[in-house]
Short mmCIF file of C-alpha atoms in Angstrom, two decimals:
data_model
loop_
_atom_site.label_atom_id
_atom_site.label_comp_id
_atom_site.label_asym_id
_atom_site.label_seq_id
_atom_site.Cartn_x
_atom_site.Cartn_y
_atom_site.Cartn_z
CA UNK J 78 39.15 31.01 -2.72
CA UNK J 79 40.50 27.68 -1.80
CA UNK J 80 42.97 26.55 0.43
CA UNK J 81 45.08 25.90 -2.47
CA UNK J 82 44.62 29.17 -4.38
CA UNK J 83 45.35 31.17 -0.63
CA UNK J 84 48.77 29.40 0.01
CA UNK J 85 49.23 29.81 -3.78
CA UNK J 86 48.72 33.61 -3.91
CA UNK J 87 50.11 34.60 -0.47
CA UNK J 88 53.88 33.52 -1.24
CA UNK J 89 53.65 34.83 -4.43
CA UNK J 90 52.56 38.72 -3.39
CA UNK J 91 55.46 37.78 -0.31
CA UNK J 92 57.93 36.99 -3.01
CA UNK J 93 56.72 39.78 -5.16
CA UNK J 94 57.24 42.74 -2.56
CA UNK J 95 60.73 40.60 -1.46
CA UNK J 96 61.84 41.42 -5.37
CA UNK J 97 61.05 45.00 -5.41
CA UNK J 98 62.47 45.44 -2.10
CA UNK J 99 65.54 43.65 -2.44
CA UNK J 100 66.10 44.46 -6.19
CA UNK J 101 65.85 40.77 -7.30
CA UNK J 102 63.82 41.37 -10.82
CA UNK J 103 63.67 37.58 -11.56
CA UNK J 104 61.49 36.65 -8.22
CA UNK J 105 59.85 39.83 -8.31
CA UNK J 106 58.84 38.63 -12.13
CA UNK J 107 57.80 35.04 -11.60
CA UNK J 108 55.72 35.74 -8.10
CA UNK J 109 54.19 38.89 -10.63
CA UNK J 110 53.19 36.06 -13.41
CA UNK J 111 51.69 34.02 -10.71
CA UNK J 112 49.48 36.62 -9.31
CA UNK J 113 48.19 37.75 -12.40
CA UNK J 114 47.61 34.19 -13.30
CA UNK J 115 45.31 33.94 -10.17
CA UNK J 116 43.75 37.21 -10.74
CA UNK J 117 43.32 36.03 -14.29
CA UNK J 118 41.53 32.67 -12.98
CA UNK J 119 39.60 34.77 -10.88
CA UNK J 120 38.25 37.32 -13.53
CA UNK J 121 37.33 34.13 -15.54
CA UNK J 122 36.00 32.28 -12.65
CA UNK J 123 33.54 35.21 -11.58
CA UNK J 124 32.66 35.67 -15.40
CA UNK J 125 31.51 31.98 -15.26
CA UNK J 126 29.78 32.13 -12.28
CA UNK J 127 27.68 35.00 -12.73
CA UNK J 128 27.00 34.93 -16.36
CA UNK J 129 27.39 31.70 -17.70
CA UNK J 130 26.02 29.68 -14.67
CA UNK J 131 22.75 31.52 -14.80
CA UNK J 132 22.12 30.39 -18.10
CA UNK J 133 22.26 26.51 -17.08
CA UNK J 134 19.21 24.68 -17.61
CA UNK J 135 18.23 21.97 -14.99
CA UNK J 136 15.24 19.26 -15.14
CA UNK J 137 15.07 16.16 -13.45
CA UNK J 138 12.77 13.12 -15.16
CA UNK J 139 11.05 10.45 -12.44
CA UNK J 140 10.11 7.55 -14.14
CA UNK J 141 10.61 9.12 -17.23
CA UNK J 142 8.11 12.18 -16.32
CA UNK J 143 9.38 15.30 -15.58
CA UNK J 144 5.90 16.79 -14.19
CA UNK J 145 5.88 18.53 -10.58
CA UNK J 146 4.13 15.98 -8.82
CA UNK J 147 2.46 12.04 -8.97
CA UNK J 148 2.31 8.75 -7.42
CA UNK J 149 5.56 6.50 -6.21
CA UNK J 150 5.30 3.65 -4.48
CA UNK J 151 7.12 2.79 -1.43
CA UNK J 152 9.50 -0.16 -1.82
CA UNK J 153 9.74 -0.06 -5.73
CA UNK J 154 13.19 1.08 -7.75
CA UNK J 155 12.33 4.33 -8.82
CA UNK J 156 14.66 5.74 -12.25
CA UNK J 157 15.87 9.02 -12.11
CA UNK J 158 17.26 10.96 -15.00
CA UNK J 159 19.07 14.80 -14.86
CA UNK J 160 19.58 16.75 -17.89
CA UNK J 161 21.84 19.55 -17.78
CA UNK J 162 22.42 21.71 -20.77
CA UNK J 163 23.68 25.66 -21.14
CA UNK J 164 21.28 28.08 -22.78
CA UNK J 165 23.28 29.43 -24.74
CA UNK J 166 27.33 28.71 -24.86
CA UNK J 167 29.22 26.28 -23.47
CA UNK J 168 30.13 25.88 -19.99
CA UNK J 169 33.88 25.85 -19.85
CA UNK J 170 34.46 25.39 -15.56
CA UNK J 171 34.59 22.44 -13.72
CA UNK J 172 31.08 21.68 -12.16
CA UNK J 173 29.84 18.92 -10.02
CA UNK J 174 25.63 18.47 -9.73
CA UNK J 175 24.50 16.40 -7.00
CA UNK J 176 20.28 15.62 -6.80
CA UNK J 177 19.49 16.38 -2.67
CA UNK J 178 17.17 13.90 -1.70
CA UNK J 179 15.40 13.13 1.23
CA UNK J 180 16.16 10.45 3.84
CA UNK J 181 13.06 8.28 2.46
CA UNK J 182 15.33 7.73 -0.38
CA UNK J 183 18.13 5.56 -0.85
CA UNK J 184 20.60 5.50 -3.73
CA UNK J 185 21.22 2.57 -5.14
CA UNK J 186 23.18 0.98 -8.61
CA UNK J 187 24.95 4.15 -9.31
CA UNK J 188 25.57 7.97 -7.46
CA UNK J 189 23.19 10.18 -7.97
CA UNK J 190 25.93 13.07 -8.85
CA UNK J 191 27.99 14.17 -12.24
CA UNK J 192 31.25 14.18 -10.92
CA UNK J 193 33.62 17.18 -12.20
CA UNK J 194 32.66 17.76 -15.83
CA UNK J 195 34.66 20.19 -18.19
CA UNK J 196 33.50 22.45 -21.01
CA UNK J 197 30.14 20.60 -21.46
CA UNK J 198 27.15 21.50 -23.31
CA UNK J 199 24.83 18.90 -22.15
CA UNK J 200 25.09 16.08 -19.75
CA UNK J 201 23.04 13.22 -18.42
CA UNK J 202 23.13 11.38 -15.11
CA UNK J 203 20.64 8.89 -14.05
CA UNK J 204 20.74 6.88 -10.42
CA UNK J 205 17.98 4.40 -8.98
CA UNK J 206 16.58 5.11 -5.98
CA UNK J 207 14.11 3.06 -3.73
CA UNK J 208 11.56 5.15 -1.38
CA UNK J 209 11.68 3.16 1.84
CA UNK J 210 7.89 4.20 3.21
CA UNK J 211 4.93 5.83 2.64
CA UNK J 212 4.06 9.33 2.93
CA UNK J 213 5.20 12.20 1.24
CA UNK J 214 8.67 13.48 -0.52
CA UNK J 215 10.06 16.41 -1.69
CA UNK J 216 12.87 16.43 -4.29
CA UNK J 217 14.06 20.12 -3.50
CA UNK J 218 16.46 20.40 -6.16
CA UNK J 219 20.26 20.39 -6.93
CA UNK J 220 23.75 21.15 -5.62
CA UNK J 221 26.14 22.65 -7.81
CA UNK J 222 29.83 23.01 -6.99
CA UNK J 223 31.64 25.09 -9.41
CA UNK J 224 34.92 25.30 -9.35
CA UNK J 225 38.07 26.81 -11.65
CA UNK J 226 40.40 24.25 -13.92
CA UNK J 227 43.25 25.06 -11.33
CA UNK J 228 41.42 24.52 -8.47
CA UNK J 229 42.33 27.76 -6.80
CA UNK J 230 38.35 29.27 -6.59
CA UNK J 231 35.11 27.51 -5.32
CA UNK J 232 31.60 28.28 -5.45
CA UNK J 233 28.44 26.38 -4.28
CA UNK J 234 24.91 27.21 -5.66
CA UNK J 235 21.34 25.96 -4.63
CA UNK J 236 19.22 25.33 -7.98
CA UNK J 237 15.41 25.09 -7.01
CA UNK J 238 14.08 22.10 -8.91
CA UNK J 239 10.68 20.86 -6.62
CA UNK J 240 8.71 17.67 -6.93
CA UNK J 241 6.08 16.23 -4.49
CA UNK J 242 5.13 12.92 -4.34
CA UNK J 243 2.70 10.99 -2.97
CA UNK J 244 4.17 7.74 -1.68
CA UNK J 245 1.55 4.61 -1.27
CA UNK J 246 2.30 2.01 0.97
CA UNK J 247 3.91 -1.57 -0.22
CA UNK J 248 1.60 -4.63 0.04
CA UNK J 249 1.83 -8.42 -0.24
CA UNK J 250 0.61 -9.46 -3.64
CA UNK J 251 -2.63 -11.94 -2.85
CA UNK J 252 -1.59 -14.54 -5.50
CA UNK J 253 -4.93 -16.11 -7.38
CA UNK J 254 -7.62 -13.46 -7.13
CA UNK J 255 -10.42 -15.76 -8.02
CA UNK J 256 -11.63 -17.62 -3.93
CA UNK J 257 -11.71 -20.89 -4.03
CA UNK J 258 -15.30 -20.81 -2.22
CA UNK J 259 -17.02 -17.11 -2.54
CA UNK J 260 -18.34 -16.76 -5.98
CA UNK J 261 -20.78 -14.38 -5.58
CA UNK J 262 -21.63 -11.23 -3.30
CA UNK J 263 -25.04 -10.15 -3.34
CA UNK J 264 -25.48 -7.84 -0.51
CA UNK J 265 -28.72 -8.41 1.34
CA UNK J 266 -30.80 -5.73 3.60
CA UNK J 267 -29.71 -4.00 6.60
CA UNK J 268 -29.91 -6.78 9.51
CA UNK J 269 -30.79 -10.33 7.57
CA UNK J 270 -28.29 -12.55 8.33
CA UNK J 271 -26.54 -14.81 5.33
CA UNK J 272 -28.09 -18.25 6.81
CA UNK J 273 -31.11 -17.11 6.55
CA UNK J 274 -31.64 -16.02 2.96
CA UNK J 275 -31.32 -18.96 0.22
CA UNK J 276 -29.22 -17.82 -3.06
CA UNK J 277 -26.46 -19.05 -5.23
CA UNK J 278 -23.48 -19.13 -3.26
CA UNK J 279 -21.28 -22.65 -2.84
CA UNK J 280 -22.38 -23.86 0.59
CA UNK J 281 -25.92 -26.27 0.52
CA UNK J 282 -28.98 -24.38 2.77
CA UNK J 283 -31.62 -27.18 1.78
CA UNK J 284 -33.18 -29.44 -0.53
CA UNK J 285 -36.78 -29.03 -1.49
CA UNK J 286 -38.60 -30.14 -4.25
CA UNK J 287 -38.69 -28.72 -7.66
CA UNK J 288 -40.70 -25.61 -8.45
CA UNK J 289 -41.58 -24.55 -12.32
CA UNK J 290 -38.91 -21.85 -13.01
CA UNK J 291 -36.10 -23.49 -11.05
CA UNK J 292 -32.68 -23.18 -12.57
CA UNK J 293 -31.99 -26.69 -14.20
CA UNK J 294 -28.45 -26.55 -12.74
CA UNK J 295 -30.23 -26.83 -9.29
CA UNK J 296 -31.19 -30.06 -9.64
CA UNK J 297 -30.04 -32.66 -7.49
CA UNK J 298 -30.28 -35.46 -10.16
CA UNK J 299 -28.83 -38.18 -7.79
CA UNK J 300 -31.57 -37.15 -4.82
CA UNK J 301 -34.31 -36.79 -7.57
CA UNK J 302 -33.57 -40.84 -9.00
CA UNK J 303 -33.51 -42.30 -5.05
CA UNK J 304 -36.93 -40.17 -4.28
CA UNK J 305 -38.55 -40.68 -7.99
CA UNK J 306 -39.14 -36.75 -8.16
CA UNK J 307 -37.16 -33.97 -8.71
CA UNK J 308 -35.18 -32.05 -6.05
CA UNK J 309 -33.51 -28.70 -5.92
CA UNK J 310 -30.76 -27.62 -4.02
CA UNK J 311 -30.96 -24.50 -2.40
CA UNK J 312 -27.06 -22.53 -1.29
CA UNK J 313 -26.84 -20.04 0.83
CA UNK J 314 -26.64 -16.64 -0.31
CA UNK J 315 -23.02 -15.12 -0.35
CA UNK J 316 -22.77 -11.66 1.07
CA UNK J 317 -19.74 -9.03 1.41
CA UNK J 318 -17.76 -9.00 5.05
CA UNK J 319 -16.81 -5.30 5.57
CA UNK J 320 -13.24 -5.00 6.77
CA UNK J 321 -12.76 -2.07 8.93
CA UNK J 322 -8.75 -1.32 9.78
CA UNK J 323 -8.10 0.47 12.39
CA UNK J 324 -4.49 1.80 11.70
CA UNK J 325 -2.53 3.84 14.83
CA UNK J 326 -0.33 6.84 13.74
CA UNK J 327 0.91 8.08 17.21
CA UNK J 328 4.08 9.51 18.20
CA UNK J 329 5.64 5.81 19.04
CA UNK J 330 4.92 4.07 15.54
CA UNK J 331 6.51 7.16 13.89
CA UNK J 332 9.74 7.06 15.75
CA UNK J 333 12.67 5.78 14.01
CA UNK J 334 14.00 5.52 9.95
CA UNK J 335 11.90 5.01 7.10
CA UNK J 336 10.92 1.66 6.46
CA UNK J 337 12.12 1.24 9.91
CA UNK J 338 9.06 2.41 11.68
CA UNK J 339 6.13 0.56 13.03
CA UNK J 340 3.45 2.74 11.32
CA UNK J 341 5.72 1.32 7.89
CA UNK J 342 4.78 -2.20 9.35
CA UNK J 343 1.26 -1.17 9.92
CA UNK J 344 0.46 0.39 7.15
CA UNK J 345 2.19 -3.00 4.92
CA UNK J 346 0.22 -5.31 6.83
CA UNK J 347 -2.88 -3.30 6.37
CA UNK J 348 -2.73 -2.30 2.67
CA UNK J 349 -2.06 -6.32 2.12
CA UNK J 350 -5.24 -7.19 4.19
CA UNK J 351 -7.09 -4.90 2.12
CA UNK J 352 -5.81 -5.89 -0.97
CA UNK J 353 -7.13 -9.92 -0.09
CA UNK J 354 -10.42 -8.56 1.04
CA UNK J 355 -10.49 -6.34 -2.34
CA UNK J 356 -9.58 -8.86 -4.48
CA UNK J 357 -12.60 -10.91 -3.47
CA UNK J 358 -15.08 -8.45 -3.44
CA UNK J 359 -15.46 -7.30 -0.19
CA UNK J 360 -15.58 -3.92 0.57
CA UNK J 361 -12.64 -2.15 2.91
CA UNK J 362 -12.81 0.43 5.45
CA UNK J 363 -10.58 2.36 7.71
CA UNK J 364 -10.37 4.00 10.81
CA UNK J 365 -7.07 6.06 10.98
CA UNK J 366 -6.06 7.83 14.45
CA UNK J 367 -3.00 9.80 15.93
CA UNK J 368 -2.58 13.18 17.53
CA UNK J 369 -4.10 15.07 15.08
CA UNK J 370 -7.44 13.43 15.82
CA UNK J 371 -9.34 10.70 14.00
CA UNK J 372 -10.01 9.89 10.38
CA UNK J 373 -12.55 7.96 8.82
CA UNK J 374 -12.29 6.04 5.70
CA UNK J 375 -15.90 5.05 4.37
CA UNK J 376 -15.70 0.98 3.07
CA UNK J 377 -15.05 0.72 -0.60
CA UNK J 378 -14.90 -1.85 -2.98
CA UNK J 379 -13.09 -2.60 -6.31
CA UNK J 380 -9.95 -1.08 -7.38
CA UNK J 381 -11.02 2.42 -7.36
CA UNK J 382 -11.67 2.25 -3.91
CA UNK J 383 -8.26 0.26 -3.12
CA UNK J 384 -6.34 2.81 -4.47
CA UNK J 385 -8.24 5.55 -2.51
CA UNK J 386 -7.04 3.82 0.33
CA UNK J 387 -4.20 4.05 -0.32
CA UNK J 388 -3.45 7.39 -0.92
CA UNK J 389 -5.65 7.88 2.43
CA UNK J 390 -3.10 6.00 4.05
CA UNK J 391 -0.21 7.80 2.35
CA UNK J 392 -1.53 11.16 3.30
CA UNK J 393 -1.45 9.83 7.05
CA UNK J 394 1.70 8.75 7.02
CA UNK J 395 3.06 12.15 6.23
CA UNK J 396 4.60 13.41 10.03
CA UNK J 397 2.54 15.93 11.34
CA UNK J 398 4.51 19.47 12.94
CA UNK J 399 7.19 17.96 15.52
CA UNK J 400 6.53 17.96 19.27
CA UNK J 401 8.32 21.11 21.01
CA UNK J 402 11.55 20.31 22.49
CA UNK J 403 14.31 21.82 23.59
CA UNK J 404 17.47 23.51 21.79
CA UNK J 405 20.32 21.11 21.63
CA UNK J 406 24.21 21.43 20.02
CA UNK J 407 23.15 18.39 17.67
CA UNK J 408 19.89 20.13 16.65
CA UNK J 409 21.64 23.12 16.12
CA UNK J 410 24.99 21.55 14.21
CA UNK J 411 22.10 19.35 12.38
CA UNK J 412 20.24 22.14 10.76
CA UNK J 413 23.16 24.12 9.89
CA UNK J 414 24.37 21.28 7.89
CA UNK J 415 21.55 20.65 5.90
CA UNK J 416 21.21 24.19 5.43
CA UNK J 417 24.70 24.32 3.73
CA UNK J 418 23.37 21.47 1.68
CA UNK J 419 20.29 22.91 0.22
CA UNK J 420 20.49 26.55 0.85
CA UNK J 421 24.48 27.60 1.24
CA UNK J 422 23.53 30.86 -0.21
CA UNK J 423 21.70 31.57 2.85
CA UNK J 424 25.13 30.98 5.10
CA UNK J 425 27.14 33.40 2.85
CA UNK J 426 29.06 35.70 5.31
CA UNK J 427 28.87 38.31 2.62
CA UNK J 428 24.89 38.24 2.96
CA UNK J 429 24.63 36.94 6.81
CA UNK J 430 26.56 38.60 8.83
CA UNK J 431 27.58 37.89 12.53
CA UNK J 432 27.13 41.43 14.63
CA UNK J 433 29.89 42.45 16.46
CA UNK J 434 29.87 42.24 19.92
CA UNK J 435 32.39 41.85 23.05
CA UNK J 436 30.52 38.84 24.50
CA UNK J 437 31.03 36.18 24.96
CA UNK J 438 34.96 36.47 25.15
CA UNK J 439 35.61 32.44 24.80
CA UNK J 440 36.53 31.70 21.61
CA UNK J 441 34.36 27.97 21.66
CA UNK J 442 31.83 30.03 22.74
CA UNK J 443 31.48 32.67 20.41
CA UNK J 444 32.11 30.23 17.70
CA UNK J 445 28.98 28.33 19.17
CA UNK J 446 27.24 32.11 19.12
CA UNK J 447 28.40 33.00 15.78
CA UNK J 448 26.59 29.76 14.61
CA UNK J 449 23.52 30.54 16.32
CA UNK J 450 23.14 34.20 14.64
CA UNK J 451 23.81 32.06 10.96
CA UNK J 452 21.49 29.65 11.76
CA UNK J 453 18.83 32.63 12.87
CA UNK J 454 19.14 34.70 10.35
CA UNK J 455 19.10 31.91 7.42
CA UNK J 456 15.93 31.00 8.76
CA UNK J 457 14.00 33.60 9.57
CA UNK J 458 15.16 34.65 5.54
CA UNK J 459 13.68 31.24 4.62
CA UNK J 460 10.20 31.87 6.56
CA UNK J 461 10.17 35.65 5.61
CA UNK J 462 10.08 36.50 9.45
CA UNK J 463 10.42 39.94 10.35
CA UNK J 464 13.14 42.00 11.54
CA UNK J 465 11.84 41.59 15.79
CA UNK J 466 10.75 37.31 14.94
CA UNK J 467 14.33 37.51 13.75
CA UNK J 468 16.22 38.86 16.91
CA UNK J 469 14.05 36.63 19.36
CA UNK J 470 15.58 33.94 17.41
CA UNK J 471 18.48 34.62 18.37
CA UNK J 472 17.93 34.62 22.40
CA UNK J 473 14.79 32.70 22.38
CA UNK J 474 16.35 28.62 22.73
CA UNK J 475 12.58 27.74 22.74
CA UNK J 476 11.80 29.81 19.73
CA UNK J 477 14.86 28.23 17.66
CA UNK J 478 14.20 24.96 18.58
CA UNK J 479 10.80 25.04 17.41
CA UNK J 480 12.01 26.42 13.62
CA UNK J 481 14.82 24.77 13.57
CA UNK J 482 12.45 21.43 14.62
CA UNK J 483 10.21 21.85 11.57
CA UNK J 484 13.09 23.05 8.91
CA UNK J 485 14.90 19.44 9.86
CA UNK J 486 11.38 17.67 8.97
CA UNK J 487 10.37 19.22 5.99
CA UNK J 488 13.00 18.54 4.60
CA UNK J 489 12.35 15.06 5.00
CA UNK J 490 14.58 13.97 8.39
CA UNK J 491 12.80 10.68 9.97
CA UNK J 492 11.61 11.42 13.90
CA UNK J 493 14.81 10.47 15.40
CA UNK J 494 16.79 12.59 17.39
CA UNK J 495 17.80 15.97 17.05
CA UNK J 496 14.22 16.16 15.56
CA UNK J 497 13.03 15.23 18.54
CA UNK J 498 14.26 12.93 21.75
CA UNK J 499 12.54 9.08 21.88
CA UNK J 500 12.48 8.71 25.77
CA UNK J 501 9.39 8.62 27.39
CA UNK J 502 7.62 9.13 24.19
CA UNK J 503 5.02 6.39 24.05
CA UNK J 504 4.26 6.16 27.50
CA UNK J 505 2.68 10.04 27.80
CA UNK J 506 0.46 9.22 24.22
CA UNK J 507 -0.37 6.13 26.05
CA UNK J 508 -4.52 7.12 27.47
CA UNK J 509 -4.74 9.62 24.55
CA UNK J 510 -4.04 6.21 21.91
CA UNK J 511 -6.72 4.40 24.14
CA UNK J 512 -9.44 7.05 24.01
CA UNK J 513 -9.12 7.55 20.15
CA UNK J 514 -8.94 3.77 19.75
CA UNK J 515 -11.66 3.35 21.77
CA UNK J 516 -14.00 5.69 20.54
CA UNK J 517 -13.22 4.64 16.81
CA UNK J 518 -14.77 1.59 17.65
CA UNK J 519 -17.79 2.21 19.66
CA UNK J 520 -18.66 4.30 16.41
CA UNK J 521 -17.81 1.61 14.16
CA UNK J 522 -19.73 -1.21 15.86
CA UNK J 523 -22.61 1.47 16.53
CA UNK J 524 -23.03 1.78 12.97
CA UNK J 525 -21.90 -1.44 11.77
CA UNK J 526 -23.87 -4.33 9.79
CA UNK J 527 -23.82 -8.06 9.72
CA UNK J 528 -20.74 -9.53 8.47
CA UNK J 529 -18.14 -6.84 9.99
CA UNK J 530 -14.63 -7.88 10.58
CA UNK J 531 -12.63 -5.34 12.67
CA UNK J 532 -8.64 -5.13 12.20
CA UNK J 533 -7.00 -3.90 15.05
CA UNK J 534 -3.25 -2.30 13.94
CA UNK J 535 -2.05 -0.66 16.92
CA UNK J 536 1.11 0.20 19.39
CA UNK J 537 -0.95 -1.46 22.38
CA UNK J 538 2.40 -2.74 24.27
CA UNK J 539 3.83 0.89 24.61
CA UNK J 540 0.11 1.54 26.19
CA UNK J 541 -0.03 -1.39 28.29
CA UNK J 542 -0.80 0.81 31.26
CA UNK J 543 -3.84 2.33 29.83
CA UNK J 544 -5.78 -0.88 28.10
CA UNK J 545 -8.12 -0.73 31.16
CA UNK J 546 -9.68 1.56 28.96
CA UNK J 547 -10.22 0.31 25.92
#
């Protein structure tokens, strides 16, 4: 019940037992019409909500595919559609469906919610939204606020709807494709280096005189008149340069929004690098580190092997579990909130229940305790814990934190605080960073070839105190 419907029904059953005690049968009749009109409106209401709001149908088209997962790209205008439609009869409350998205993803040209809609078969919002980095999202499904045409009764519902995407990183568009000197990559042996092989490429080796089988093109017609034979030109021979990136995914390059973010920088400048090589034929590697260890991309050519890149990159970008940190008020207050947003069901006092207890006696603090026990007990429902897992979440500050920690990102909260706290952050990754690095590129140049170039994208001012080692 509202605030409205309480301060609507309390005078009225005041004024009612006022009438029968003091005989007055008009006030006693009116404040009788108005609670049967709110018991009325709650019969109805409750008859909506648990019989006709079941039946509600909800699917949500991306790009104009409704599957449960695919490919968005970071930095692009992504078009969202929501169909609602009953199963059967015809809605008759007032409802209000809002998509929850993730922080990656930014409204923009229109809300993505129906605002109150009456007695409604079918409906049809669609929003744009722009993904503002790479990774991963979730679209975890819908809010629904129902509420009665008086506006005395209010009920919020969760509707499951979930789609995972794979987000590629943005990239600078090369322009002309076609170089202006390459032409042709013909890749030589292991160890023979391109000035000392002869071939077709657009730079003159040497001139030497004609052989039967020469190419006629090859002749240098102007040489051939002032020496009174023929001459042919010899080029050198063009061969691929392998591009090896070497992209850094610690904690420092991950703090902050999407699109924000230095690994969002890295990865652009990167995927645009590779994209230039790529487009001229040169095959692209990549060498991806963070705490999780390091990753190897194998060089690959063409546009098969551009996009694998990609979604190797993509897949890095995704946050890894959050670093353990202590239980703060804001990470608390934080997860309760999005927990009302996604999963109010789970804060239903009717369902979780605060225990009774004498302590604490402050009334700031046992509202601050009260909050804890919803917060525990929604999720240790959410990650099926058991009854014991449960009740150390409720003492246990480290315990909470760490739940609470990985609830907040996977549900798609950027590494900012409450996730976790940004001070001294990239100076403690700073040897680790220096190590991986390090190693990634003794094994590179170990097993490289002629004509390597190496890319270095990394947080190197945050580990200033460490390059002695690399």
């Amino acid at each position: 019940m509202t605030g409205l419907g309480r301060w609507t029904f309390l005078p009225a059953l005041a004024g009612l037992i006022v009438g029968q005690l003091r005989g007055q049968m008009g006030l006693a009749v009116l404040s009788l019409t108005v609670v049967l009109w709110i018991v009325f409106e709650w019969a109805w209401f409750t008859w909506r909500l648990w019989f006709e709001f079941p039946q509600m149908q909800f699917e949500r088209l991306v790009n104009g595919r409704s599957e449960s997962g695919g490919l968005l790209w970071a930095g692009r205008v992504v078009n969202v559609e929501v169909r609602v439609s009953g199963k059967r009869t015809r809605l008759s409350a007032r409802i209000r469906i809002t998509d929850v998205l993730p922080e990656n993803v930014s409204v923009e040209n229109s809300n993505n919610d129906a605002r109150f809609l009456t007695r409604f078969r079918r409906a049809v919002f669609r929003y744009e939204a722009r993904i503002s980095g790479a990774g991963r999202i979730r679209l975890p499904g819908f809010r629904v606020i129902l509420q009665d045409p008086a506006g005395f009764f209010r009920a919020e519902r969760f509707v499951p709807s979930v789609q995972i995407f794979r987000v590629l990183p943005a990239y600078a568009e090369v322009g002309e494709h076609q170089p202006l000197v390459k032409r042709i990559n013909s890749l030589p042996q292991h160890g023979v280096h391109r000035l000392q092989r002869s071939g077709m490429g657009s730079e003159l080796l040497e001139l030497r005189e004609y052989v039967p089988g020469d190419p006629p093109k090859s002749i240098a017609w102007k040489v051939s008149a002032r020496r009174d034979k023929l001459m042919t030109r010899q080029y050198e021979s063009e061969v691929p340069v392998r591009l090896n990136l070497f992209l850094d995914g610690c904690i420092s390059t991950r703090l902050g929004g999407f699109g924000q973010r230095l690994l969002d920088q890295l990865t652009y400048v990167g995927a645009s690098v590779a994209r230039s090589a790529i487009s001229v034929g040169d095959p692209v590697g990549a060498w991806m580190f963070d705490e999780r260890g390091l990753r190897r991309f194998s060089p690959m050519a063409g546009e098969r092997g551009f996009h694998r890149l990609l979604e190797s990159m993509a897949d890095f970008c995704v946050n890894p579990a959050p670093l353990p940190d202590r239980l703060t008020p804001v990470l608390q207050k934080t997860a309760l909130s999005v927990l009302g947003e996604q999963f109010p069901e789970l804060l239903d006092l009717r369902y979780n229940q605060t225990p009774f207890t004498w302590f604490p006696i402050l009334p700031w603090t046992r509202r601050r305790f009260r909050e804890r026990v919803l917060l525990s007990g929604a999720l240790a429902e959410l990650y099926q814990l058991s009854l014991a897992k449960h009740v150390q979440l409720i003492h246990d500050d480290a315990l909470l934190a760490t739940f609470a920690q990985h609830f907040l990102s996977q549900t798609g909260l950027a590494w900012l605080t409450p996730v976790i706290s940004l001070r001294g952050r990239g100076f403690h990754d700073g040897l680790p960073r220096m190590e991986m690095l390090s190693k990634a590129m003794m094994t590179a140049v170990a097993t490289a070839r002629d004509n390597e170039v190496f890319v270095i994208l990394a947080d190197l001012l945050e580990s200033a105190h460490s390059i002695s080692h690399l």
